Amino acid sequence: MADDKTNAAEYWKANVRLIFGCLAVWAFVSYGCAILFRPLLAGIPVGGTDLGFWFAQQGSILTFIVLIFFYAWKMNKLDQKFGLGE
Amino acid sequence: MSQFAINLLFVGASFALYIGIAIWARAGSTKDFYVAGGGVHPITNGMATAADWMSAASFISMAGLLASGGYANSTFLMGWTGGYVILAMLLAPYLRKFGKFTVPDFIGDRFYSNTARLVAIVCLIVASVTYVIGQMTGAGVAFSRFLEVSNTWGIWLAALIVFLYAVFGGMKGITYTQVAQYVVLIIAYTIPAVFIAFQLTGNPIPMFGMFSTHTESGIPLLAKLDDVVSALGFRDYTADVDNKLNMVLFTLSLMVGTAGLPHVIIRFFTVPKVADARWSAGWALVFIALLYLTAPAVGSMARLNLATTVYPEMAGQVENYEEAVQNPILYEERPDWVRTWEETGLISFNDLNNDGRIQMYNDAVDYSERGWEGNELTVNNDILVLANPEIANLPGWVIGLIAAGGIAAALSTAAGLLLAISSAISHDLIKTMINPKISEKGEMLAARISMGGAILLATYLGLNPPGFAAQTVALAFGIAGASLFPALMMGIFSKRMNSPGAVAGMLAGLISTLLYIFTYLGWFFIPDTNTLANTPDNWIFGISPLSFGAVGAMINFAVAFAVSRVTAAPPQEIQDLVESVRYPKGAGMAVDH
């Protein structure tokens, strides 16, 4: 039982770490590249406008999709590793 | 065949399809009515979630807002997609593991209190009804145009159809019909976009065409658009915004609202396994992104097409914009689509300088030296997507298709929301709290009556909406994000969070957000009852009512944290419950009651 508990606590810790990592990327592309850092990216032209605009209307959405699938894939591996899957 | 007949044919055929599926998959028991028997594949569920999600706001209204606001309205794109990331990581898998039917179920059980359950029910109903107002606004636009009636009649017709449709089947009917609706709406959205992207840039893929060269003028499409709109006194389409704080908060509001909206969360109760809840969120976003990546192209190209329709001389290579704007089209020679939309009252013309020509520009700028005495063409943002194929002279069947798609979008979401409202009332309020002995029949009857009540209220408020469809919907997100999202998240991530904390937090989030919204947009959304004018000068720190949800959520978190620290920790069995939702192991089917 004690082992089970440490095991479960480890799993949860790993999950929370993974979530933090993913949300850092999530915030970086949307609030960062697309909004706050747009002036810094103004020098990089993309089809008639700049990279920040592209991130706001295309890039952030594409990144979100990759993030969710990455998270789901990683979590499946964690579920197996800790024997906590279904 | 007349355009009217073609529209009727497309709308009628798509309806026959949905109703056929609804009858085929008719809900038998209450459990089927709410969660489709818990056996839906992640891809199917993703597609149905996408249809549920992409409402009149996404389909009809969003591209119009992008067209009018340009870069500044990218908030809608990021907010409504980025929410899925937090949903997939912070809520969906755990709520699936918890294994009950509804959001108030989770909050009531996790916070071991019927007060918490009741507050959650109130938050859910306020957010969902606000959302349905937005749907009725959008559906009203679609119906009025395609059935060639006034906007008011369009809204009432839409209300009737949504009601019949949602009452027919429950979730199960809705899951498979929504797959069909997704297919209809995505085809309807992308086909005109492909045609228009090809016409304007030679590149048939809208998301690339938008960043390609505009064939007629030989410069990049977005650069051309910037030139055209600035010649008419508007801000550049791609211009950066000054108020970054508001933009960040608005995006955040939409994101947390996405994760807090009951009709979306409910979707993740229907997958067989916890892992499937994560994949479902990913698939849902893939299907949503197909539309969201196309929408910016639709918006920018429609804006360009609209301007060059009114000012034909601006279309090609322009040496001098001052000359190119001199000869807008004569009102007598206006295109047919302007005539047909005029009948709905959503486009109107007023020849202020009596020259018989249409001057369309930003009249905050003084152009009296051009002989202009004010903007003469008022175009409702919400018509842009629907009018788009007509503006680009696409064939009649494309117009019929977009009619069917727009109506599908509004119907599917309105139905999903009505289901969330009715289950909150019949299941959470009546069955769990007031009369546990109610029969299945009685519960279904209560569900249907509450659907009827919700739709009447939403329709009444939809006749004088607080904004364009997407803006009204954004308010609903702010409300859900400020009230439900923090409670759900803390319920999973903090074992120490207790009942008084959650209740105080939800109330603080809901009330602060509603007060801020009502102050600027009218009390209970009744027009002309607002305390302060809804202008940026009046907003506190420049935070618009649409963006306040994020602040409300922060207030919710802070109040909940503070109250929970000074009150007793939750009992051991609740802490064990929190422990158990964190691990997929041992998740059964959604638990019956």
XYZ file of C-alpha atoms in Angstrom, chain A residues 8-9 11-12 15-16 19 22-23 26 30-31 34-36 38-39 46-49 52-58 60-62 64-65 67-69 71-73 75-76 79 83-86, chain B residues 66 70-71 74 77-78 81-82 84-85 88-90 94 207 210-211 220 222 238-240 244 247-248 251-252 255 273-275 278-279 282-283 285-286 289 293 296 493 582-585 587:
92
model
C 0.868 7.244 -7.406
C 2.527 10.372 -6.025
C 2.915 9.601 -11.358
C 1.058 12.738 -10.333
C 1.981 14.583 -14.862
C 2.097 18.038 -13.268
C 1.511 19.990 -17.839
C 3.182 22.091 -22.243
C 1.472 25.176 -20.834
C 1.086 27.204 -25.002
C -0.159 32.683 -27.988
C 0.483 35.399 -25.410
C 1.273 36.459 -31.179
C 0.652 39.355 -28.794
C 3.359 40.669 -26.450
C 4.891 40.860 -31.844
C 6.840 44.130 -32.098
C 5.572 36.550 -43.768
C 3.470 37.070 -46.920
C 2.711 40.791 -46.715
C 2.852 41.006 -42.935
C 3.602 37.802 -35.054
C 0.512 38.172 -37.236
C 1.050 34.676 -38.623
C 1.335 33.262 -35.111
C -1.854 35.055 -34.076
C -3.937 33.717 -36.959
C -2.264 30.392 -37.853
C -0.603 29.300 -32.416
C -3.515 27.067 -33.502
C -1.149 24.605 -35.187
C -2.009 23.836 -29.857
C -2.859 20.719 -31.870
C 0.694 20.081 -27.852
C -2.460 18.100 -27.114
C -1.351 15.055 -29.098
C 0.534 15.346 -24.066
C -1.857 12.461 -24.790
C 1.026 10.352 -26.135
C 0.539 10.407 -20.694
C -0.168 7.039 -22.273
C 0.103 5.371 -17.508
C 0.896 0.721 -14.131
C -1.954 3.148 -13.559
C -3.647 2.834 -16.954
C -6.948 1.098 -17.464
C -11.872 39.276 -38.248
C -8.138 42.479 -38.534
C -5.254 41.480 -36.300
C -7.161 37.289 -33.587
C -9.015 32.477 -33.072
C -6.486 31.836 -30.310
C -8.676 26.929 -29.857
C -6.185 27.413 -27.011
C -8.699 22.931 -25.705
C -5.121 22.697 -24.491
C -7.156 18.332 -22.342
C -4.565 18.786 -19.611
C -6.396 20.271 -16.663
C -10.077 13.686 -14.555
C -4.607 29.397 -45.311
C -4.041 34.610 -47.499
C -0.261 35.048 -47.353
C 0.820 40.490 -51.252
C -2.517 41.496 -46.869
C -2.567 43.962 -39.861
C -1.883 46.881 -37.483
C -0.682 45.977 -33.997
C -1.996 44.567 -25.142
C -5.902 41.587 -25.792
C -4.153 39.144 -23.454
C -7.742 35.697 -25.159
C -7.374 34.235 -21.671
C -9.580 30.040 -23.230
C -11.629 5.431 -21.387
C -9.680 8.180 -19.634
C -6.944 8.074 -22.281
C -7.214 13.189 -23.939
C -7.251 11.967 -27.552
C -6.916 16.525 -29.679
C -9.232 15.279 -32.419
C -9.189 20.582 -32.027
C -8.062 19.113 -35.368
C -8.820 23.992 -36.653
C -7.349 28.191 -39.981
C -8.770 34.437 -41.262
C -5.521 20.001 -8.369
C -6.017 11.729 -10.679
C -5.305 8.201 -11.935
C -6.970 6.535 -14.886
C -6.895 3.123 -13.207
C -12.462 4.104 -14.420
